[in-house]
Tab-separated table of C-alpha atoms and ligand atoms in Angstrom:
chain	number	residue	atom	x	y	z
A	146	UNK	CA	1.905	14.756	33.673
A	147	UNK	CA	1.239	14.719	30.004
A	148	UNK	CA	1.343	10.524	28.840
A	149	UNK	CA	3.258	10.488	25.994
A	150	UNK	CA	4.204	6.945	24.818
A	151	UNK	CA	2.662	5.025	22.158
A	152	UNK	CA	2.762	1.440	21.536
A	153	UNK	CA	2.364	0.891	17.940
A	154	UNK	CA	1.560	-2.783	17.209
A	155	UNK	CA	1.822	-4.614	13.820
A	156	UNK	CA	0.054	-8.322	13.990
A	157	UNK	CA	0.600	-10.270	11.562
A	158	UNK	CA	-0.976	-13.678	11.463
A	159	UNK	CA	1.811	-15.195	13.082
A	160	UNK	CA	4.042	-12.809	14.475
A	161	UNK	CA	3.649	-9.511	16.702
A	162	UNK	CA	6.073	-6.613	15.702
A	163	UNK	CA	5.631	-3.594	18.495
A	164	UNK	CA	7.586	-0.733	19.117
A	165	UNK	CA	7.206	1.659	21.775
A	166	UNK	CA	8.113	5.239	21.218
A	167	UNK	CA	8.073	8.630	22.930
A	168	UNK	CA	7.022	11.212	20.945
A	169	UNK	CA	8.404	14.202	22.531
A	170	UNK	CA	11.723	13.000	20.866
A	171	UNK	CA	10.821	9.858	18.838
A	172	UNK	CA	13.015	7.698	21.053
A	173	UNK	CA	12.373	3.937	20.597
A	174	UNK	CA	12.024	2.742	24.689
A	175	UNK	CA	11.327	-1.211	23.383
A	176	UNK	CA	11.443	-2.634	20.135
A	177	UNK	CA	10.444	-6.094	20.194
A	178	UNK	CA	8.760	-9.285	17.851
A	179	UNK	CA	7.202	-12.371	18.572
A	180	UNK	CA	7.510	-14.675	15.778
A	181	UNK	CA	6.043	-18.138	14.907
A	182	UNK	CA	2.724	-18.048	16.768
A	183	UNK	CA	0.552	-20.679	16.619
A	184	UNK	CA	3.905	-23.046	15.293
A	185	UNK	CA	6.597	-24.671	16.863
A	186	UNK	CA	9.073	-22.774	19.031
A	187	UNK	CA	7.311	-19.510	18.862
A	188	UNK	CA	10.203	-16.733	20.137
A	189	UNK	CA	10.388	-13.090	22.157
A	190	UNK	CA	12.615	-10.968	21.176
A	191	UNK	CA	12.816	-7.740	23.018
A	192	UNK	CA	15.296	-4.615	22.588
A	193	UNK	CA	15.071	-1.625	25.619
A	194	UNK	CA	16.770	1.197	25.103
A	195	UNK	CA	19.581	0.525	26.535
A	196	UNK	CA	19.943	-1.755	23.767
A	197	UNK	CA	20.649	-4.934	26.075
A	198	UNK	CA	18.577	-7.452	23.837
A	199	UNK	CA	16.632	-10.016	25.738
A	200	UNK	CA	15.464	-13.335	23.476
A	201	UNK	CA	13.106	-16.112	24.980
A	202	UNK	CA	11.041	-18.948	23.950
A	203	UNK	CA	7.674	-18.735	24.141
A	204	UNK	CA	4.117	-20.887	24.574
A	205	UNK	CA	2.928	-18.427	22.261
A	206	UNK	CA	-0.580	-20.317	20.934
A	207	UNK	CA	-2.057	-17.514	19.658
A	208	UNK	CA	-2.358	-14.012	19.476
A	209	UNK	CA	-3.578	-13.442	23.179
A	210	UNK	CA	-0.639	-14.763	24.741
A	211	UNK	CA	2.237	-13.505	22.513
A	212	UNK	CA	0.811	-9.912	23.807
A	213	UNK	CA	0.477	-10.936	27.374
A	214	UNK	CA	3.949	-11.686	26.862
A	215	UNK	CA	5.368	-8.417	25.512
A	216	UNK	CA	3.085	-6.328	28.002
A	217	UNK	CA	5.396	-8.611	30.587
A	218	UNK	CA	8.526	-7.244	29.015
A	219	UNK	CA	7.438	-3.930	28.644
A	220	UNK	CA	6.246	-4.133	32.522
A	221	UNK	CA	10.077	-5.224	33.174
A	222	UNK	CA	11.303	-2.226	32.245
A	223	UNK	CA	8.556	0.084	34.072
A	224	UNK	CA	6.424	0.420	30.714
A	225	UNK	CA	3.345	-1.799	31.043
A	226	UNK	CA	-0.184	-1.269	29.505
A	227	UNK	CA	-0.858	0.283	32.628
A	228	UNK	CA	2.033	2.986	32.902
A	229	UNK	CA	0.584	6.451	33.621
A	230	UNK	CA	3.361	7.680	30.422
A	231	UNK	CA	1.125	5.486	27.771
A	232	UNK	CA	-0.992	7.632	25.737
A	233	UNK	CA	-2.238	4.883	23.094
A	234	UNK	CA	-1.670	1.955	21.062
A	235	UNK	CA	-1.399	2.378	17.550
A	236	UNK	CA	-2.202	-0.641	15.283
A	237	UNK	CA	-1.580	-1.108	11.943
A	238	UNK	CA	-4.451	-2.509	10.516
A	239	UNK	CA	-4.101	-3.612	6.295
A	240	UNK	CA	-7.623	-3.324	5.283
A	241	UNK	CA	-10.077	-0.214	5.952
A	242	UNK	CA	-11.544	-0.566	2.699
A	243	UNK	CA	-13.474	3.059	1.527
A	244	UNK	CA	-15.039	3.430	5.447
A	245	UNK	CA	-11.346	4.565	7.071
A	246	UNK	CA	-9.458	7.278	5.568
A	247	UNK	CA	-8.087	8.663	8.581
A	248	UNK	CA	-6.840	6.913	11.637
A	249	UNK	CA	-9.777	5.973	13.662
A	250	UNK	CA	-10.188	5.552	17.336
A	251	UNK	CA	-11.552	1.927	17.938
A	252	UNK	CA	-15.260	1.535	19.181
A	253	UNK	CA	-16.972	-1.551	18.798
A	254	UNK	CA	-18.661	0.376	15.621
A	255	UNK	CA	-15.281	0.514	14.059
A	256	UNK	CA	-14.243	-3.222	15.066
A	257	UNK	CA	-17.560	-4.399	13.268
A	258	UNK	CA	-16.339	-2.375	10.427
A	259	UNK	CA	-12.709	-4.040	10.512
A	260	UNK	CA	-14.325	-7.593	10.768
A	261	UNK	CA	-16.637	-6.914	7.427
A	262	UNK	CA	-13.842	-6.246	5.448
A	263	UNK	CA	-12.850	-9.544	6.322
A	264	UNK	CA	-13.569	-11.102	2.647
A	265	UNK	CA	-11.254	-8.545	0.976
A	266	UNK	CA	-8.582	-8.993	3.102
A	267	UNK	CA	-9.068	-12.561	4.968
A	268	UNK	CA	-5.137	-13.081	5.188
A	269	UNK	CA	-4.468	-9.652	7.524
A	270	UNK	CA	-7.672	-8.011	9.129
A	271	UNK	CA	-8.254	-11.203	11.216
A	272	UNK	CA	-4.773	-10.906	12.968
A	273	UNK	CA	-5.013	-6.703	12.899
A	274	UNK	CA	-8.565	-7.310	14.975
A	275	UNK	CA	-7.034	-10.053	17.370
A	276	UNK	CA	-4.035	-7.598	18.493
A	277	UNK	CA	-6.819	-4.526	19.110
A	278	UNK	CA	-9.307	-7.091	21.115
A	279	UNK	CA	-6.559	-8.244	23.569
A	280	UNK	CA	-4.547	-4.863	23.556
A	281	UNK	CA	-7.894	-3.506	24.559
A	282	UNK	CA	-8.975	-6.360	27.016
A	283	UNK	CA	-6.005	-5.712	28.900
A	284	UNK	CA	-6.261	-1.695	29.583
A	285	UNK	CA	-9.926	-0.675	28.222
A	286	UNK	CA	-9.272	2.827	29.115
A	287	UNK	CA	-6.365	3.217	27.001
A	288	UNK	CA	-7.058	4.504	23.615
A	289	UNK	CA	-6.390	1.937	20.733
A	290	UNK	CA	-6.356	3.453	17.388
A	291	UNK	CA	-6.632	1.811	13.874
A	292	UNK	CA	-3.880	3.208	11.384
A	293	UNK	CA	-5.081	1.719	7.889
A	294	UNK	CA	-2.551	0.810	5.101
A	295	UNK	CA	-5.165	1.725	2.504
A	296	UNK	CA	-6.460	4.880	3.799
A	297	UNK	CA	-3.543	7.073	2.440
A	298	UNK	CA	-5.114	6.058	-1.191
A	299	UNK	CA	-8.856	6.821	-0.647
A	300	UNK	CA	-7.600	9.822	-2.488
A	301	UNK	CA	-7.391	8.253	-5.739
A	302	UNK	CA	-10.054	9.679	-8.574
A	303	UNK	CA	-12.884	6.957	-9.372
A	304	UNK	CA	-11.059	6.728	-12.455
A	305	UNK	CA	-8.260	5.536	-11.354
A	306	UNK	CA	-9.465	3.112	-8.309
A	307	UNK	CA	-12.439	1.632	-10.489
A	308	UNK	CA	-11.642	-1.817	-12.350
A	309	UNK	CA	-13.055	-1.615	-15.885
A	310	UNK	CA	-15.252	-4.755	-15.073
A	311	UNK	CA	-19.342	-4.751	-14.455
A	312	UNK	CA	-20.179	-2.192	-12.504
A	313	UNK	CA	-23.345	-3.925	-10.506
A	314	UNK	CA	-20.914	-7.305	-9.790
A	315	UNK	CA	-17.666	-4.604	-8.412
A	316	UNK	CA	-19.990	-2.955	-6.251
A	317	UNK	CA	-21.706	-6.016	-5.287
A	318	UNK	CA	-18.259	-6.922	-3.695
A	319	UNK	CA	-16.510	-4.093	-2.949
A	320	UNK	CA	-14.314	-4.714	-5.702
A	321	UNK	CA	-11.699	-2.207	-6.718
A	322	UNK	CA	-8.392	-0.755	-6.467
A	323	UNK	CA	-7.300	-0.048	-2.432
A	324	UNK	CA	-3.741	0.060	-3.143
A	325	UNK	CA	-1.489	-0.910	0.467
A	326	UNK	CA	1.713	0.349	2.078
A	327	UNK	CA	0.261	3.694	2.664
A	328	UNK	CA	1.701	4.489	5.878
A	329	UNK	CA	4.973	3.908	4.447
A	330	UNK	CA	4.291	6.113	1.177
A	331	UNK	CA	2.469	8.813	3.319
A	332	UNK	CA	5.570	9.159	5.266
A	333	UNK	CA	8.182	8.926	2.078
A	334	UNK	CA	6.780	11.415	-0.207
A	335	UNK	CA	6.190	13.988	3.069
A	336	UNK	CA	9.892	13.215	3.851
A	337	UNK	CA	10.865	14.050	-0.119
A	338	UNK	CA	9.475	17.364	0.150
A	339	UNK	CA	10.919	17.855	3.739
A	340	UNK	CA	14.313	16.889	2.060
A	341	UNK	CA	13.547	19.355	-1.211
A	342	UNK	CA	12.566	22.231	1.392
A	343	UNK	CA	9.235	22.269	0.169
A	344	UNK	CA	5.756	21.520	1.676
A	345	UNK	CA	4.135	18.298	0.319
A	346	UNK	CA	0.955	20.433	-1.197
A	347	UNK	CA	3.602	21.862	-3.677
A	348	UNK	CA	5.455	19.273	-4.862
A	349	UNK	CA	4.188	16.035	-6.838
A	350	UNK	CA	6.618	12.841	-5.686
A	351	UNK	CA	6.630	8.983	-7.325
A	352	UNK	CA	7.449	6.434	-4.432
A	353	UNK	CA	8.928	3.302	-5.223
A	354	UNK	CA	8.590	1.389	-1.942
A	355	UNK	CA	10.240	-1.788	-2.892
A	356	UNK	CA	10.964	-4.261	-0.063
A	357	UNK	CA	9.496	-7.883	-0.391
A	358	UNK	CA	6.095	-6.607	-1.178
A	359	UNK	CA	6.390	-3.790	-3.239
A	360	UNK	CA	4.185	-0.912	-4.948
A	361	UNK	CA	4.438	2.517	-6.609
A	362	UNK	CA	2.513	5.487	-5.753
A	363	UNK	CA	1.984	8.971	-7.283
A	364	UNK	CA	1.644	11.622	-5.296
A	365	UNK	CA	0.426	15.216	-6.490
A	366	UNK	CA	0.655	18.095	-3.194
A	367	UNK	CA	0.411	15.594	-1.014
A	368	UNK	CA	-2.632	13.271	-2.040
A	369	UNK	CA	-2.004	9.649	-3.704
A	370	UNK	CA	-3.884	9.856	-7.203
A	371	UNK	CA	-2.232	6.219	-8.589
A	372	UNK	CA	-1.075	3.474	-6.802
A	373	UNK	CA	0.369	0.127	-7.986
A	374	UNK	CA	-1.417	-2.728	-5.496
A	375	UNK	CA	-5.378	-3.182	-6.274
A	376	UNK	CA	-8.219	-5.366	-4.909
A	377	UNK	CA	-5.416	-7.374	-2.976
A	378	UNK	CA	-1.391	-6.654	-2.646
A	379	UNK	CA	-0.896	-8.778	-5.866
A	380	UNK	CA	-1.203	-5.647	-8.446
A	381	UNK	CA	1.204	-4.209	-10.154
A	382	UNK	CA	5.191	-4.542	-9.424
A	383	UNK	CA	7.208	-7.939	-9.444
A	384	UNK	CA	8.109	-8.618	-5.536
A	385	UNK	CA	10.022	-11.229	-3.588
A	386	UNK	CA	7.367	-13.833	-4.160
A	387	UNK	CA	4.546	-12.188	-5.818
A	388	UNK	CA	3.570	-12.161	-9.646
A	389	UNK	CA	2.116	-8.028	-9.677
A	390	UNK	CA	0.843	-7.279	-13.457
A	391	UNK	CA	-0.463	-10.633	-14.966
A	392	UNK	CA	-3.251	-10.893	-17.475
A	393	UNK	CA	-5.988	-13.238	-15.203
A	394	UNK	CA	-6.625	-15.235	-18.782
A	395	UNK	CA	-3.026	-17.439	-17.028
A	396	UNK	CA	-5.470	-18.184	-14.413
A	397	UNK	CA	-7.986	-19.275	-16.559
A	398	UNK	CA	-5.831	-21.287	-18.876
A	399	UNK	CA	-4.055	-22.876	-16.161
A	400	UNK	CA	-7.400	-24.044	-14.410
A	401	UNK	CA	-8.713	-25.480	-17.734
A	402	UNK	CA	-5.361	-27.285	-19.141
A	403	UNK	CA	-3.518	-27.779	-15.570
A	404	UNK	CA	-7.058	-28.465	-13.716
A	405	UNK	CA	-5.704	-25.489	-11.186
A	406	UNK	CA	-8.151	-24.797	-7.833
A	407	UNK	CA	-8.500	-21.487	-7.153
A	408	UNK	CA	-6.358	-21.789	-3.853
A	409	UNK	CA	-3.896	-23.861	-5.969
A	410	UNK	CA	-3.946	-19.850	-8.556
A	411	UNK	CA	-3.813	-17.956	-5.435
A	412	UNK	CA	-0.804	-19.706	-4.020
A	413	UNK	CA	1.245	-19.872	-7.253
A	414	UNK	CA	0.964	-16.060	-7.472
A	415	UNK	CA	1.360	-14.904	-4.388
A	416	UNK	CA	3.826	-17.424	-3.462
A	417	UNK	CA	5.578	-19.296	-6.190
A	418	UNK	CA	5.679	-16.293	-8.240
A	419	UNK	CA	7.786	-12.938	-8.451
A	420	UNK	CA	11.600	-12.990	-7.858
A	421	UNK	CA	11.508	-16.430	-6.137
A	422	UNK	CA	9.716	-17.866	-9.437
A	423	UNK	CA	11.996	-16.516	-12.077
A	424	UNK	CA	15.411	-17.202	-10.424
A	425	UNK	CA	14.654	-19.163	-6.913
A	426	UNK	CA	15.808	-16.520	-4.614
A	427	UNK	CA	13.592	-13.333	-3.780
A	428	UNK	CA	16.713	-11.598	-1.471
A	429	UNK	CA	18.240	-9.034	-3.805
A	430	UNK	CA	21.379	-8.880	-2.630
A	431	UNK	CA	21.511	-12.872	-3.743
A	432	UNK	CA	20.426	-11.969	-7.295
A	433	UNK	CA	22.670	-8.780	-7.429
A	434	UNK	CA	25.843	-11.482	-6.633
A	435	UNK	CA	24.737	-14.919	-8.818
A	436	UNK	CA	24.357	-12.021	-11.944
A	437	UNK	CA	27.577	-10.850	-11.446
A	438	UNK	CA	28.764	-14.572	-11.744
A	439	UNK	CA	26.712	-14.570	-15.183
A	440	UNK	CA	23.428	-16.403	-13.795
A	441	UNK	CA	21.169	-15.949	-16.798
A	442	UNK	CA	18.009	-17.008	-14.562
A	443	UNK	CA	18.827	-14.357	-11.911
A	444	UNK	CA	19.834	-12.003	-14.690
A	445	UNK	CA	16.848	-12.188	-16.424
A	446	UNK	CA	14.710	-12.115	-12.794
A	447	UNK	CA	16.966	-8.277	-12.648
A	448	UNK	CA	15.969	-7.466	-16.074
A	449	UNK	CA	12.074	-8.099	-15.708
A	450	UNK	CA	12.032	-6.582	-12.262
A	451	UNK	CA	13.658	-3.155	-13.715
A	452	UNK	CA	11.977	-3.018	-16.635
A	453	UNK	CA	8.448	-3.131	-14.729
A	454	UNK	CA	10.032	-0.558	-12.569
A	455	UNK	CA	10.723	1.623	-15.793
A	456	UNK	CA	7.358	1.139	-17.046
A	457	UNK	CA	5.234	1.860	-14.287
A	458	UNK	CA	7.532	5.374	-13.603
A	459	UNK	CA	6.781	6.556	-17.291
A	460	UNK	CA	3.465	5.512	-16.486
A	461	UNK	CA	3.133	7.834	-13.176
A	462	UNK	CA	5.273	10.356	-15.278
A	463	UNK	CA	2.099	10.527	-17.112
A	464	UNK	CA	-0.533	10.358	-14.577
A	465	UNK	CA	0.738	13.498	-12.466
A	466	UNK	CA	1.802	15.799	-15.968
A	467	UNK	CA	4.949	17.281	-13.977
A	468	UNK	CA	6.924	15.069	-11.265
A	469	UNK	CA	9.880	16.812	-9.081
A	470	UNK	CA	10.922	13.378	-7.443
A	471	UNK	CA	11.521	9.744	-7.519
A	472	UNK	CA	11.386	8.476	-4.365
A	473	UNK	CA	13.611	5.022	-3.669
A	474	UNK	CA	12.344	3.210	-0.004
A	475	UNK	CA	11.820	-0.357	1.796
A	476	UNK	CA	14.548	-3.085	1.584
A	477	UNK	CA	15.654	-3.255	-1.922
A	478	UNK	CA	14.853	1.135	-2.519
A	479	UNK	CA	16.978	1.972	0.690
A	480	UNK	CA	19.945	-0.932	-0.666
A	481	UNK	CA	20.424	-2.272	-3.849
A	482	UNK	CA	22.177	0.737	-5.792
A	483	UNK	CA	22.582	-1.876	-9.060
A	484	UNK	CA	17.970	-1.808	-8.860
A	485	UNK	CA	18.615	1.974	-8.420
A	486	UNK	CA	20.568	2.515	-11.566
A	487	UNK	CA	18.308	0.263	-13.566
A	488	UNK	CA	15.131	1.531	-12.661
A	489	UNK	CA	16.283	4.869	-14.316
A	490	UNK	CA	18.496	3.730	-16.939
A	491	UNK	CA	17.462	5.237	-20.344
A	492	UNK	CA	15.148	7.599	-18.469
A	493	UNK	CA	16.294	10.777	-18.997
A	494	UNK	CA	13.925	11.659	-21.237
A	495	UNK	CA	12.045	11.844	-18.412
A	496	UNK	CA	13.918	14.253	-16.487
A	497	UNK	CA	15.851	11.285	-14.929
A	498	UNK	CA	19.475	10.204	-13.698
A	499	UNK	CA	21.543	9.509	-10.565
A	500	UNK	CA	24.808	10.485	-9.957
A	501	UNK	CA	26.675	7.170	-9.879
A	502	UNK	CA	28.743	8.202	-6.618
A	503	UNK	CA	25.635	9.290	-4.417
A	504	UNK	CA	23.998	6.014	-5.876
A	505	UNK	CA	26.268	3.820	-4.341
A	506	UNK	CA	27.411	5.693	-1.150
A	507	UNK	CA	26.292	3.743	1.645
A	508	UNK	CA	24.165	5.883	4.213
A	509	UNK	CA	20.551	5.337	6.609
A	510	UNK	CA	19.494	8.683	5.817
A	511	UNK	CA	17.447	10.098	3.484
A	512	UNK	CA	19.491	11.907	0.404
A	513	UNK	CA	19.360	12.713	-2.969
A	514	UNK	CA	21.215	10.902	-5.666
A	515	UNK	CA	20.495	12.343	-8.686
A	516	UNK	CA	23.036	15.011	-10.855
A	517	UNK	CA	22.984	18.487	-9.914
A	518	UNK	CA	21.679	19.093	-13.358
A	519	UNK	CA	18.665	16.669	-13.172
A	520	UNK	CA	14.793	17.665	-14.265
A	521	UNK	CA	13.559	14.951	-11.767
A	522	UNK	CA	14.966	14.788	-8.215
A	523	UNK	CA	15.981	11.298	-7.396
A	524	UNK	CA	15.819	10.435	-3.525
A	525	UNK	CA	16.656	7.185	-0.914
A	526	UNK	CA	14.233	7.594	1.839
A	527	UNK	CA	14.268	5.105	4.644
A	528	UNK	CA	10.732	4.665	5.687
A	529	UNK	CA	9.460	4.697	9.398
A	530	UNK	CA	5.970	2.814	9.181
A	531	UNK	CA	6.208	2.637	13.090
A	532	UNK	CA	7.014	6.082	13.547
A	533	UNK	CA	4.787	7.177	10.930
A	534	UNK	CA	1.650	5.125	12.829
A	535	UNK	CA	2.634	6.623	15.906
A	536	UNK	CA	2.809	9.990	14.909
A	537	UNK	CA	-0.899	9.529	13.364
A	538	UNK	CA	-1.738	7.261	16.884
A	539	UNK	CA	-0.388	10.673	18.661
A	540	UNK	CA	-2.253	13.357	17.015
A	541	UNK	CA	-5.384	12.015	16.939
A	542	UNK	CA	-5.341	11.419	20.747
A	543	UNK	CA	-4.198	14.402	21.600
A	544	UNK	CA	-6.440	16.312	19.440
A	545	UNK	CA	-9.231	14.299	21.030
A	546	UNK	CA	-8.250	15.621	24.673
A	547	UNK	CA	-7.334	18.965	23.970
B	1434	AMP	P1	11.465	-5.242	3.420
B	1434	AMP	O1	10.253	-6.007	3.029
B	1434	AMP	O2	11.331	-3.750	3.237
B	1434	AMP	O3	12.013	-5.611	4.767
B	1434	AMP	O4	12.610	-5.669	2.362
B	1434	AMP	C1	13.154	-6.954	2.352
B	1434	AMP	C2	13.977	-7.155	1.092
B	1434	AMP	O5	14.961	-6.124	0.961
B	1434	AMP	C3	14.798	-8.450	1.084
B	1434	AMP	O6	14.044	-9.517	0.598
B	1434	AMP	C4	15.935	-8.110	0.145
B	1434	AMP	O7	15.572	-8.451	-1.181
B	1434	AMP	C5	16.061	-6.617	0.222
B	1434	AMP	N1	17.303	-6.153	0.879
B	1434	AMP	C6	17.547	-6.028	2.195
B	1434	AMP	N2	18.804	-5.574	2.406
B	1434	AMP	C7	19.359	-5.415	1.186
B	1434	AMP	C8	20.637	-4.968	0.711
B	1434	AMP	N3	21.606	-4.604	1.554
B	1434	AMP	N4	20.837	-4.929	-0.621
B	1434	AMP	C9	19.865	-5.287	-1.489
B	1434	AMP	N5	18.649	-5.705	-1.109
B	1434	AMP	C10	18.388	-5.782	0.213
């Protein structure tokens, strides 16, 4: 009997987001989260295939328990750690810094790895390396693989990954540009040249993944040369909550006339920052609605959003010489038509335009939207990080035994 299943698992510091798929079809058998870990009323939510949702409260302290927990509702339904149909878990894991390119089976060579990237990405590794310790205390012969959200852009040239900053203190600290969400623009711009009938090696694709973190990629035949995020996921776009481009004198000038800490920075642009700092609300949908009632905060929130948007695609317009599609993906890509239409207003120039109709037809799959007559082909891509970490999670294992 050939095992099949994979259990990809995304912890975050205090939740646990699994899904458990078979890849002979890409069926979802379990989709499931445990949220608030560690705080008060942590919860279980669990979906089988059947659909028949099953919520409980948990005493979900940490990260050990919350997957005890969804091994017991995956054992429920006949698909424990220990079923014979398991291949592997999959984790997502944010930080591989230049080590992990690929996805890696775990050794204790590669969790030493994880854990010294620690520094440049204390917020994520330490939950990504709890969820692989317990998932592999609990069946060590079961493969656990690493999927890295950086490793898609290892492929970026020096030039473009290397801060113009002193070169002996950057290397000292591993600083420079990682760029994240790569399992989610890996699987886009391969699904944009699926949906142009061409392979990804011969087509060069911009992805806009915009969800509440958000970042741009370009892609040329298939390898990321550009990418929006940097050091940390605070680079480049406006998100929900997040600042992106900034000149770091603010920080400066707000520590010497507002006496600012450095956690007291880091929090007001990560946190304070982005869509929820111009207009109060980060959901897009909620901006979208108060502008239409003439809310010059929200509108303005719109307006700087876009016009980032419209920079950084002349910018990748630029970068990769000759671009045959836009890419649209995550929350706000997949939804908000109105960010759509923006982010290519005035573009055409560029190649650029969507066909008003296709821009606002509602669908979940992926389509163009741009004229007929277009340069540029503009596409809505929903992305599959899950399905895209267990398809990497799959191949590698199999590879490995055959
Ligand atoms: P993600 O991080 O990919 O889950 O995206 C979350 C964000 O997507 C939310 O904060 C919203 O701003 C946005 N979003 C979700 N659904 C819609 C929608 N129907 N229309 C516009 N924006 C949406």
């Amino acid at each position: 009997m050939t095992a099949r299943h994979v259990l990809v698992l995304n912890c975050g510091s205090s939740s646990v987001k699994y899904q458990l798929l078979d890849m002979a079809d890409h069926t979802r058998l379990a989709v499931g989260l445990v949220e608030r870990i560690g705080e008060a009323a942590p919860r279980l939510t669990h979906t089988p295939a059947d659909g028949a949702r099953r919520e409980r409260a948990l005493a979900a302290p940490d990260h050990e328990s919350a997957l005890k927990a969804l091994a017991a509702e995956l054992a429920a339904d006949g698909l424990g750690f220990d079923s014979p149909h398991l291949a592997a878990v999959g984790h997502r894991v944010v930080h591989g810094g230049r080590a992990f390119t690929r996805p890696t089976v775990v050794d204790d060579a590669v969790l030493a790895e994880i854990e010294r990237l620690v520094p440049v990405a204390p917020l994520h590794n330490p939950a990504n390396l709890g969820g692989i310790r317990v998932a592999r205390a609990m069946n060590p012969g079961l493969p656990q693989v690493a999927v890295f959200d950086t490793a898609f852009h290892t492929t970026m040239p020096e030039h473009a990954a290397r801060y113009a900053i002193d070169v002996a203190t950057a290397d000292a600290h591993r600083i420079r540009r990682y760029g994240f969400h790569g399992t989610s623009h890996a699987y886009v711009s391969r699904r944009t040249a699926e949906l142009l009938g061409k392979e990804p090696s011969e087509v060069n694709v911009i992805v806009l993944h915009l969800g509440n973190g958000a970042s741009a990629s370009a892609v040329a035949g298939g390898r990321c040369v550009e990418t929006s995020m940097g050091l940390t996921p605070l680079e480049g776009l406006v998100m929900g909550t997040r600042s992106g481009d900034i000149d770091p004198g603010v920080v400066f000038h707000l520590a010497r006339v507002a006496g600012l800490s450095v956690d007291e920075a880091d929090t007001l642009l990560n946190r304070r920052s982005g869509l929820v700092g111009l207009c109060g609300d980060n959901d897009m949908r909620e901006i979208v609605r108060r502008m239409d009632e003439g809310d010059d905060a929200a509108r303005l929130a719109f307006a700087i959003y876009t016009h980032r948007l419209r920079k950084y695609l002349g910018a990748y317009t630029a970068v990769l010489g000759h671009v045959d599609a836009v890419a649209f993906t995550a929350g706000v890509g997949e939804n908000s038509a109105p960010v759509r239409r923006a982010a290519v207003a005035g573009l055409e120039v560029l190649g650029l335009a969507v066909d008003e109709e296709l821009n606002v037809e509602r669908a979940s799959t992926a389509r163009l939207i741009s004229p007929q007559y277009a340069r540029v082909a503009v596409a809505v891509v929903p992305t599959d990080e899950e399905l895209e970490i267990a398809t990497q999670t799959y191949a590698l294992v199999t590879a490995a035994n055959g």
